[in-house]
XYZ file of C-alpha atoms in Angstrom:
678
model
C -12.369 1.805 17.958
C -13.288 3.099 21.421
C -13.724 6.880 21.452
C -14.687 6.945 25.188
C -17.997 8.571 24.274
C -20.994 8.360 26.599
C -23.794 6.303 25.053
C -26.226 9.222 24.765
C -23.584 11.416 23.016
C -22.837 8.641 20.530
C -26.518 8.231 19.772
C -26.945 11.967 19.340
C -23.984 12.029 16.993
C -25.571 9.424 14.750
C -28.684 11.532 14.428
C -27.020 14.901 13.851
C -24.418 13.597 11.433
C -27.070 11.978 9.305
C -29.056 15.194 9.109
C -26.197 17.650 8.618
C -23.852 18.075 5.651
C -20.322 16.747 6.175
C -18.314 19.311 8.132
C -21.414 21.115 9.482
C -22.526 20.369 13.046
C -26.277 20.618 13.479
C -26.143 21.708 17.120
C -23.583 24.392 16.322
C -25.612 25.561 13.340
C -28.850 25.861 15.281
C -27.451 27.951 18.136
C -25.449 30.957 16.988
C -25.132 33.666 19.633
C -24.134 37.185 18.622
C -20.450 36.570 19.197
C -20.327 34.057 16.329
C -19.104 35.383 12.996
C -18.398 34.835 9.326
C -15.594 36.016 7.083
C -14.888 35.243 3.449
C -13.231 31.929 4.324
C -14.208 31.076 7.913
C -17.456 30.506 9.806
C -17.583 30.680 13.597
C -20.507 29.313 15.591
C -21.027 28.322 19.221
C -23.108 25.426 20.471
C -25.169 25.045 23.649
C -22.234 23.350 25.428
C -20.050 26.436 25.007
C -17.913 24.863 22.285
C -16.876 27.096 19.372
C -16.903 25.474 15.926
C -14.606 27.221 13.450
C -15.128 25.974 9.891
C -12.673 26.644 7.077
C -14.336 26.956 3.669
C -12.045 28.810 1.279
C -14.050 30.786 -1.235
C -13.900 29.836 -4.891
C -12.021 26.556 -4.591
C -12.566 22.835 -4.079
C -9.797 22.650 -1.464
C -8.678 24.799 1.450
C -5.337 26.573 1.124
C -3.776 28.711 3.818
C -3.143 31.897 1.873
C -2.261 35.220 3.479
C -5.933 36.378 3.534
C -7.052 33.066 5.071
C -4.463 33.355 7.841
C -5.322 37.013 8.452
C -8.972 36.053 8.891
C -7.972 33.266 11.286
C -6.134 35.859 13.368
C -9.303 37.967 13.523
C -11.291 34.909 14.626
C -8.792 34.315 17.431
C -9.219 37.967 18.441
C -12.956 37.374 18.809
C -12.413 34.179 20.789
C -9.879 35.867 23.069
C -12.523 38.487 23.896
C -14.997 35.777 24.983
C -13.109 32.496 25.405
C -15.171 29.371 24.669
C -15.030 26.173 26.718
C -13.283 24.641 23.730
C -12.581 25.260 20.050
C -13.026 22.748 17.209
C -11.429 23.635 13.864
C -12.658 21.757 10.829
C -13.296 21.977 7.095
C -16.447 22.255 5.020
C -14.683 20.884 1.924
C -15.456 17.264 1.007
C -11.862 16.887 -0.228
C -10.328 17.365 3.177
C -9.101 19.567 5.995
C -6.490 21.713 4.218
C -3.972 21.291 1.426
C -1.395 23.597 2.955
C 0.020 26.973 2.052
C -0.761 28.777 -1.186
C 1.944 27.630 -3.578
C 1.449 30.705 -5.771
C 2.480 32.928 -2.854
C 5.612 30.860 -2.369
C 6.460 30.916 -6.087
C 6.068 34.709 -6.151
C 8.540 35.364 -3.324
C 11.041 38.073 -4.186
C 14.005 38.186 -1.854
C 14.872 37.270 1.704
C 12.535 39.763 3.332
C 9.430 38.330 1.663
C 10.551 34.769 2.407
C 11.037 35.574 6.079
C 7.643 37.320 6.219
C 5.892 34.261 4.745
C 7.479 31.968 7.328
C 6.800 34.370 10.197
C 3.142 34.724 9.211
C 2.341 31.081 9.872
C 4.880 30.515 12.661
C 3.593 33.384 14.801
C -0.095 32.668 14.178
C 0.142 28.960 14.971
C 2.243 29.711 18.058
C -0.558 31.995 19.166
C -3.136 29.239 18.570
C -1.038 26.745 20.523
C -0.919 29.114 23.504
C -4.639 29.963 23.863
C -6.206 29.389 27.305
C -9.017 27.122 26.095
C -8.582 23.586 24.671
C -8.445 23.253 20.885
C -9.088 20.344 18.531
C -8.544 19.758 14.814
C -11.284 17.587 13.300
C -9.682 16.027 10.229
C -11.140 14.248 7.241
C -9.603 13.718 3.810
C -6.244 15.348 3.145
C -4.417 17.300 5.837
C -1.163 18.339 4.237
C 1.723 20.712 4.861
C 0.512 23.903 6.490
C -2.823 22.186 7.092
C -1.131 19.596 9.285
C 0.921 22.329 10.967
C -2.366 24.049 11.836
C -3.667 20.777 13.281
C -0.427 20.253 15.237
C -0.930 23.647 16.906
C -4.151 22.310 18.432
C -4.174 20.360 21.697
C -6.079 17.425 20.173
C -6.556 15.852 16.737
C -9.285 13.436 15.648
C -9.202 11.798 12.209
C -12.034 10.310 10.196
C -11.608 6.541 9.933
C -11.946 6.620 6.161
C -9.686 5.370 3.331
C -9.054 8.871 1.956
C -7.769 10.351 5.220
C -4.117 11.302 4.702
C -1.772 13.413 6.830
C 1.672 14.551 5.704
C 4.319 17.252 5.648
C 5.223 17.120 1.934
C 7.242 20.353 1.769
C 10.462 18.427 1.121
C 8.945 17.312 -2.193
C 8.835 20.987 -3.175
C 12.456 21.492 -2.144
C 11.522 23.403 1.016
C 10.728 22.641 4.679
C 7.768 22.866 7.063
C 8.139 26.421 8.350
C 5.049 26.990 10.502
C 5.933 24.932 13.545
C 5.721 21.411 12.176
C 9.445 20.759 12.564
C 9.100 21.486 16.290
C 5.663 20.107 17.202
C 5.696 16.855 15.199
C 8.864 15.423 16.847
C 7.533 16.414 20.259
C 4.282 14.605 19.521
C 5.412 11.365 17.840
C 9.138 11.247 18.572
C 12.164 11.980 16.438
C 12.331 8.804 14.282
C 8.750 8.931 13.002
C 8.794 12.719 12.620
C 12.054 12.761 10.673
C 10.741 10.021 8.412
C 7.617 12.039 7.633
C 9.505 15.313 7.151
C 12.346 13.870 5.045
C 10.169 11.768 2.739
C 6.876 13.666 2.590
C 5.237 10.279 3.144
C 1.524 10.295 3.923
C 0.039 8.408 6.853
C -3.530 7.134 6.891
C -6.001 7.257 9.761
C -4.851 3.949 11.248
C -1.188 4.920 11.159
C -1.880 8.429 12.496
C -3.600 6.969 15.553
C -0.868 4.364 16.064
C 1.846 7.028 15.958
C -0.002 9.304 18.361
C -0.314 11.929 15.635
C -4.077 11.627 16.134
C -5.722 11.168 19.519
C -8.192 8.775 17.910
C -9.607 7.651 14.593
C -13.367 7.883 14.604
C -16.151 6.711 12.273
C -17.408 9.652 10.240
C -20.897 9.517 11.755
C -19.417 10.006 15.241
C -16.935 12.791 14.473
C -18.974 15.702 15.839
C -19.850 14.009 19.121
C -16.288 12.710 19.541
C -14.893 16.195 18.921
C -17.206 17.781 21.491
C -16.449 15.081 24.053
C -12.674 15.232 23.511
C -12.292 19.009 23.525
C -14.159 19.178 26.852
C -12.397 16.159 28.367
C -9.554 18.007 30.066
C -7.077 15.352 28.938
C -3.470 16.524 28.747
C -1.803 17.114 25.403
C -0.162 13.997 23.945
C 3.620 13.829 24.041
C 6.129 11.308 22.753
C 7.474 8.889 25.322
C 10.379 6.496 25.743
C 13.298 6.365 23.331
C 11.499 8.324 20.562
C 11.123 11.202 23.033
C 14.698 10.915 24.294
C 15.972 11.251 20.723
C 14.613 14.803 20.787
C 17.131 15.685 23.511
C 20.900 15.911 23.720
C 23.050 13.909 23.432
C 20.797 11.422 21.599
C 19.475 14.173 19.355
C 22.897 14.499 17.717
C 22.946 10.738 17.139
C 19.531 10.803 15.463
C 20.613 13.741 13.298
C 23.813 11.964 12.271
C 21.899 8.857 11.238
C 19.423 10.966 9.272
C 22.235 12.749 7.430
C 23.777 9.394 6.506
C 20.497 8.217 4.987
C 20.222 11.480 3.058
C 23.758 11.139 1.696
C 23.114 7.529 0.658
C 20.054 8.560 -1.338
C 21.434 11.826 -2.749
C 25.249 11.661 -2.754
C 25.571 14.659 -5.071
C 23.393 16.891 -2.886
C 20.914 17.721 -5.639
C 18.198 18.179 -3.010
C 19.329 20.522 -0.197
C 16.036 20.629 1.720
C 16.396 17.309 3.633
C 19.732 18.327 5.146
C 18.256 21.733 5.999
C 15.353 20.065 7.813
C 17.771 18.035 9.950
C 19.843 21.155 10.721
C 16.789 23.182 11.681
C 15.451 20.409 13.901
C 18.778 19.706 15.586
C 20.087 23.224 16.111
C 17.086 25.580 15.961
C 14.167 23.551 17.379
C 12.560 23.623 13.948
C 12.378 27.431 13.820
C 13.680 28.614 10.445
C 13.436 32.230 11.599
C 16.503 31.538 13.763
C 18.515 30.576 10.668
C 17.878 33.380 8.154
C 20.777 32.466 5.854
C 19.604 28.858 5.562
C 16.008 29.979 5.081
C 16.955 32.254 2.188
C 19.259 29.676 0.597
C 16.605 26.953 0.525
C 13.618 29.057 -0.528
C 15.591 30.756 -3.316
C 17.266 27.595 -4.633
C 16.980 26.362 -8.213
C 15.872 23.012 -6.819
C 12.901 24.555 -5.018
C 11.869 26.496 -8.118
C 12.149 23.389 -10.284
C 10.251 21.180 -7.846
C 7.463 23.747 -7.692
C 7.449 23.550 -11.484
C 7.167 19.749 -11.277
C 4.255 20.112 -8.846
C 2.467 22.368 -11.303
C 3.153 19.938 -14.140
C 1.584 17.214 -12.036
C -1.460 19.377 -11.384
C -1.773 19.986 -15.116
C -1.758 16.244 -15.794
C -4.385 15.760 -13.095
C -6.536 18.369 -14.828
C -6.614 16.178 -17.947
C -8.248 13.536 -15.770
C -11.145 15.845 -14.899
C -13.178 15.835 -18.086
C -16.568 17.482 -17.607
C -19.436 15.340 -18.848
C -17.346 12.249 -19.574
C -19.405 9.073 -19.101
C -18.018 7.269 -16.050
C -16.329 3.897 -16.255
C -17.576 1.497 -13.582
C -16.776 -1.874 -15.173
C -13.434 -2.645 -16.818
C -12.732 -5.837 -18.740
C -9.043 -6.691 -19.211
C -7.934 -9.212 -21.834
C -4.537 -10.704 -21.023
C -3.602 -11.814 -17.511
C 0.153 -11.488 -17.902
C 2.219 -9.147 -15.778
C 0.854 -5.958 -17.330
C -2.748 -7.039 -17.850
C -3.030 -8.679 -14.452
C -1.534 -5.704 -12.664
C -3.758 -3.240 -14.562
C -6.785 -5.277 -13.514
C -5.594 -5.429 -9.907
C -5.064 -1.671 -9.766
C -8.506 -0.891 -11.208
C -10.156 -3.164 -8.623
C -8.133 -1.500 -5.859
C -9.566 1.833 -6.979
C -13.141 0.593 -6.595
C -14.055 -0.583 -10.105
C -15.609 -3.900 -11.026
C -13.039 -5.773 -13.114
C -13.313 -8.928 -15.172
C -10.007 -10.511 -16.197
C -9.829 -12.750 -19.244
C -7.214 -15.159 -20.541
C -7.237 -18.543 -22.267
C -7.891 -20.522 -19.066
C -7.847 -20.262 -15.282
C -4.278 -21.554 -15.131
C -3.151 -18.360 -16.880
C -5.327 -16.119 -14.700
C -4.357 -17.701 -11.363
C -0.889 -16.083 -11.061
C -2.425 -12.634 -11.588
C -4.970 -13.322 -8.830
C -2.171 -14.458 -6.524
C -0.207 -11.254 -7.134
C -3.355 -9.191 -6.607
C -4.130 -10.848 -3.277
C -0.642 -10.161 -1.963
C -0.740 -6.597 -3.313
C -4.042 -5.841 -1.563
C -2.853 -7.325 1.727
C 0.339 -5.227 1.629
C -1.331 -2.053 0.400
C -4.534 -1.958 2.431
C -3.495 -3.649 5.714
C -7.177 -3.978 6.683
C -8.318 -7.520 5.860
C -11.881 -6.494 5.095
C -10.771 -3.797 2.660
C -8.326 -6.217 1.020
C -11.058 -8.827 0.668
C -13.457 -6.281 -0.828
C -10.871 -5.276 -3.440
C -10.161 -8.915 -4.258
C -13.887 -9.607 -4.648
C -14.099 -6.847 -7.271
C -11.533 -8.698 -9.415
C -13.430 -11.480 -11.184
C -11.692 -14.195 -13.252
C -13.446 -14.482 -16.598
C -11.820 -17.059 -18.910
C -14.841 -17.059 -21.260
C -14.829 -13.287 -21.633
C -18.425 -12.767 -20.548
C -17.501 -9.352 -19.174
C -16.874 -7.931 -22.648
C -20.589 -7.402 -23.238
C -21.079 -5.487 -19.980
C -17.904 -3.422 -19.659
C -17.711 0.327 -20.171
C -14.053 -0.115 -21.098
C -12.216 -3.128 -22.524
C -8.423 -3.012 -22.182
C -6.396 -5.325 -24.402
C -3.022 -6.251 -22.897
C -1.935 -9.266 -24.926
C 1.283 -10.025 -26.801
C 2.793 -7.104 -28.751
C 1.951 -8.507 -32.214
C -0.238 -6.707 -34.715
C -1.948 -9.798 -36.131
C -2.726 -11.216 -32.693
C -4.321 -7.965 -31.560
C -6.367 -7.611 -34.755
C -7.624 -11.176 -34.385
C -8.743 -10.406 -30.845
C -10.514 -7.232 -31.940
C -12.477 -9.152 -34.586
C -13.709 -11.453 -31.824
C -14.672 -8.859 -29.245
C -15.845 -5.800 -31.211
C -19.257 -7.286 -32.127
C -19.837 -8.007 -28.410
C -19.065 -4.503 -27.126
C -22.036 -2.617 -25.761
C -22.930 0.749 -27.336
C -20.641 3.499 -26.132
C -17.996 1.159 -24.740
C -14.357 2.062 -25.321
C -11.809 -0.386 -26.703
C -8.321 0.357 -25.405
C -4.937 -1.124 -26.172
C -2.000 -1.133 -23.804
C 0.425 -1.293 -26.721
C 3.763 0.365 -26.151
C 4.876 0.601 -29.771
C 2.242 -0.427 -32.325
C 0.353 2.190 -34.331
C -3.317 2.709 -33.513
C -3.880 3.379 -37.208
C -2.725 -0.152 -38.003
C -4.488 -1.698 -35.020
C -7.844 -0.130 -35.869
C -7.717 -0.644 -39.642
C -10.257 -3.500 -39.601
C -12.582 -2.169 -36.884
C -16.170 -1.338 -37.787
C -16.016 1.589 -35.346
C -12.364 2.673 -35.227
C -13.373 5.899 -33.452
C -13.830 3.951 -30.213
C -10.223 2.701 -30.185
C -7.847 4.504 -27.812
C -4.411 3.772 -26.417
C -4.152 3.535 -22.629
C -0.479 2.790 -22.084
C 0.471 1.878 -18.514
C 4.073 1.478 -17.383
C 5.658 -1.320 -15.412
C 5.306 -1.708 -12.457
C 1.708 -0.497 -12.694
C 1.266 0.125 -8.964
C 4.329 2.390 -8.744
C 4.397 4.283 -12.035
C 2.082 7.321 -11.889
C 1.923 8.177 -15.601
C -0.396 6.679 -18.219
C -0.109 7.748 -21.861
C -3.533 8.192 -23.476
C -3.140 7.857 -27.227
C -5.580 9.418 -29.653
C -6.352 7.233 -32.615
C -6.686 8.658 -36.144
C -10.476 8.102 -36.242
C -11.087 9.640 -32.806
C -12.647 13.109 -32.786
C -11.223 13.565 -29.295
C -14.142 12.098 -27.410
C -12.582 8.687 -26.814
C -9.305 10.204 -25.658
C -11.100 12.601 -23.302
C -13.126 9.788 -21.766
C -10.018 7.633 -21.418
C -8.232 10.519 -19.671
C -11.151 10.779 -17.240
C -10.869 7.043 -16.532
C -7.122 7.349 -15.891
C -7.707 10.242 -13.501
C -10.458 8.308 -11.704
C -8.082 5.432 -10.913
C -5.518 7.805 -9.418
C -3.041 7.979 -12.294
C -1.723 10.944 -14.295
C -3.050 10.973 -17.876
C -0.768 12.331 -20.604
C -2.587 12.930 -23.916
C -0.317 11.940 -26.817
C -0.619 11.545 -30.566
C -0.204 8.205 -32.292
C 3.482 7.898 -33.196
C 6.168 5.201 -32.777
C 6.929 4.848 -29.066
C 4.562 7.725 -28.286
C 6.589 9.909 -25.886
C 8.098 7.911 -23.025
C 9.370 4.835 -24.849
C 10.556 7.022 -27.705
C 12.819 9.026 -25.391
C 13.908 6.019 -23.328
C 15.086 3.949 -26.299
C 18.096 6.100 -27.309
C 19.040 6.560 -23.645
C 19.061 2.814 -22.957
C 20.847 1.997 -26.213
C 23.566 4.582 -25.541
C 24.106 3.049 -22.096
C 24.506 -0.380 -23.674
C 26.981 0.984 -26.202
C 29.027 2.077 -23.202
C 28.982 -1.564 -22.075
C 30.240 -2.540 -25.544
C 33.092 -0.082 -24.990
C 34.069 -1.837 -21.758
C 32.309 0.110 -19.016
C 30.808 -2.053 -16.280
C 26.987 -1.963 -15.998
C 27.377 -1.091 -12.297
C 29.483 1.966 -13.151
C 26.940 3.217 -15.674
C 24.013 2.712 -13.321
C 25.812 4.366 -10.413
C 26.583 7.417 -12.538
C 22.943 7.853 -13.491
C 21.496 7.319 -10.024
C 24.010 9.912 -8.801
C 22.667 12.210 -11.542
C 19.222 11.762 -10.016
C 17.560 8.911 -11.889
C 15.586 6.489 -9.676
C 17.214 3.528 -11.431
C 20.201 3.182 -13.725
C 19.594 2.496 -17.457
C 21.119 -0.984 -17.441
C 19.037 -2.129 -14.477
C 16.011 -0.512 -16.113
C 16.597 -2.466 -19.327
C 16.845 -5.681 -17.296
C 13.606 -4.762 -15.528
C 11.718 -4.009 -18.738
C 13.078 -7.139 -20.452
C 15.982 -7.240 -22.874
C 13.836 -8.803 -25.603
C 11.438 -5.867 -25.322
C 14.351 -3.414 -25.269
C 15.732 -5.022 -28.437
C 12.387 -4.874 -30.235
C 11.774 -1.279 -29.190
C 15.314 -0.340 -30.156
C 14.861 -1.722 -33.659
C 11.589 0.177 -33.987
C 12.814 3.465 -32.579
C 16.551 3.652 -33.286
C 16.213 4.704 -36.914
C 17.831 1.577 -38.334
C 20.970 1.740 -36.170
C 22.631 -1.574 -35.318
C 21.663 -2.794 -31.798
C 24.459 -2.927 -29.206
C 26.395 -6.212 -29.271
C 25.924 -6.813 -25.547
C 22.152 -6.661 -25.980
C 22.052 -8.990 -28.981
C 24.275 -11.559 -27.275
C 22.181 -11.728 -24.135
C 18.903 -12.050 -26.012
C 20.374 -14.846 -28.156
C 21.368 -16.683 -24.964
C 17.888 -16.240 -23.482
C 19.182 -13.893 -20.796
C 16.248 -11.499 -20.838
C 16.694 -9.721 -17.512
C 14.688 -9.996 -14.325
C 11.974 -12.227 -15.789
C 14.518 -14.908 -16.797
C 16.710 -14.517 -13.718
C 19.685 -13.148 -15.635
C 20.392 -10.296 -18.010
C 23.139 -7.760 -17.499
C 22.767 -8.717 -13.836
C 21.823 -11.908 -12.025
C 18.453 -11.439 -10.312
C 17.553 -12.921 -6.953
C 14.223 -12.372 -5.208
C 13.414 -9.572 -7.634
C 16.639 -7.650 -6.978
C 19.703 -7.169 -9.158
C 22.906 -8.687 -7.775
C 25.422 -5.943 -8.512
C 29.157 -5.753 -8.115
C 31.087 -2.705 -7.042
C 30.823 0.330 -9.304
C 33.994 1.839 -10.709
C 34.822 5.474 -11.373
C 32.710 6.880 -14.178
C 34.491 8.764 -16.972
C 33.898 12.522 -16.988
C 30.740 13.579 -18.807
C 29.080 10.134 -18.754
C 25.732 11.439 -17.463
C 25.724 14.149 -20.137
C 26.547 11.601 -22.835
C 23.631 9.381 -21.818
C 21.040 12.111 -21.327
C 21.838 14.008 -24.531
C 20.076 11.430 -26.773
C 17.072 11.437 -24.423
C 16.799 15.226 -24.557
C 17.231 15.264 -28.336
C 14.475 12.680 -28.813
C 12.143 14.594 -26.469
C 12.741 17.660 -28.641
C 11.967 15.629 -31.776
C 8.723 14.222 -30.330
C 7.639 17.730 -29.387
C 8.396 19.024 -32.878
C 6.395 16.126 -34.338
C 3.359 17.068 -32.259
C 3.317 13.907 -30.152
C 2.601 16.182 -27.181
C 1.137 19.640 -27.445
C 3.883 21.641 -25.721
C 7.255 21.470 -23.981
C 5.761 21.449 -20.490
C 3.775 18.302 -21.259
C 6.901 16.733 -22.752
C 8.785 17.436 -19.519
C 5.854 16.143 -17.446
C 5.705 12.917 -19.433
C 9.428 12.232 -19.138
C 9.552 13.063 -15.412
C 6.525 10.995 -14.390
C 7.042 8.270 -16.989
C 10.767 7.659 -16.525
C 11.600 9.273 -13.180
C 13.882 11.776 -14.916
C 15.660 13.788 -12.202
C 12.935 16.122 -10.862
C 15.409 18.690 -9.507
C 16.184 19.651 -13.125
C 12.581 20.626 -13.828
C 12.531 18.217 -16.781
C 14.845 17.475 -19.713
C 13.751 20.348 -21.969
C 13.537 22.832 -19.116
C 16.978 21.752 -17.904
C 18.409 22.197 -21.379
C 16.963 25.721 -21.580
C 18.356 26.539 -18.137
C 21.823 25.294 -19.116
C 21.658 27.372 -22.276
C 20.675 30.462 -20.317
C 23.581 29.972 -17.906
C 26.113 29.591 -20.715
C 25.004 32.860 -22.326
C 25.216 34.890 -19.116
């Protein structure tokens, strides 16, 4: 990647970056004239070239958030710089995690009324407009995450450089909280990268990495970490004009093409959310089209969105996610660096592939190479699609080692068993591998329904057995249930939670019980949907009703995806002795098992269900299907499978995709009850 740096600057950068902590420029640190300064959250220094280096380091936290005090201090720093303008200003972060995580969500959640909402928006809008208008050139030096208000801060600068590292990620994720980017992002991002790319980022919350940011023009360049300081100094003093979108993407920011782009965006929104459960995407399009992204010009819309039930519930979902992440940060837990997976089927192979993607050494065992080969083929394709960079994809693939003899068992910190769901088969495997486990190694099962008490009955050290239950497809499903066995004093579960967090998943601690949480609540939901088929409703009609409700996939398609044989077995285990639906029994008897056999309730082609046209759903169908799910979630909570209602909601949302706008099944039930009593 050519950063247009002079050779002597590049060499100097290598030396200073090696000697200075990340985010601290040695030349800036060593020369601090009197007009530098420090506040609680910012440090301002000037270097010998006349460049000001403004470092954000929010006190008392691992990440930077743009709270009211942080923004007030930034305003005071700009006052000082206005008094003695530098040749250029570089804004960066001292946090290893990244540039900035955005606004303080607690301030947003505490808003009380339209006046406070407008003040919060105005605070960032006015300050970033001021930054964008300063006389001297400005540059945001970005590493790690640069999200929401953090990206809006970077967009207010003339230039942006991003660290060419895998963890660099830029996004405007406000839509995922049911709100919109209010501090200038809806205006500056389309001007910079064009309407299509900007609308995609704003309407999905999708993150872009360093490579994509540079390709879009969101970043002026992606730069190796060791060269960031020198590249920033060179760029901010270069005198280059500010980047702007060009060609058709730029024309789509202007009338009459702007109206066309807005119309197309609204159509996509309506296709994905026909019931309008999520009002923020449509508001973003309206604000971009009619108000140049300035929510202060649309006070009624601003108040409606920020005060909506959807926004409150999505903030709740965000906090539930953060709580799950906290379970993955277990202080003092011995790290897992080598994982051995037994069973190279769809689940085992995909678990192994994911662990290798996340940097772990993985050995994958099955009876012979012929059984392992398909998993390696899937992994290779997955890495190529996910990582784009051939060297990174090759490195991930090299970490995934086929091991038909099981030599990795003796060296692994964690052995994950993902074989057939049969008690005797799993016990036989445990008898073979337990004597070979190294001291302190964990033995985990990916069982979805079998009791850990039964599985560990013959183990010499049953306290090391833990359930680590992934969901299919592994790469897409964020939740992993971590099941505490009866002999575990909590140490094995805690260490397993730390492992799950380390591989980028959300650990949900659960107690050993049939179906744990997620499968236990899914079973009655899926079975009720199939009983509707027995009554004559078309699968397409049922699925359409539930996707309109807000589910990511209808229950019939989900059953086909999971496998109808598995759905039948789980139903018998979890349905309390009720007779399985006739339509399910008939298809299993015919060998029509869903996607894996090519036919179930639907015919499957190239991994997609071939559906007919959906009919009109009878009134109350969504309520009928979700009632059993909510009731079972309540039962699992009462039985102590999870420790509280919030964790039950978190598990169902992130394990099944249950409509996030509701805030979760138990929360939604409480909210409905409150409304009926008003």
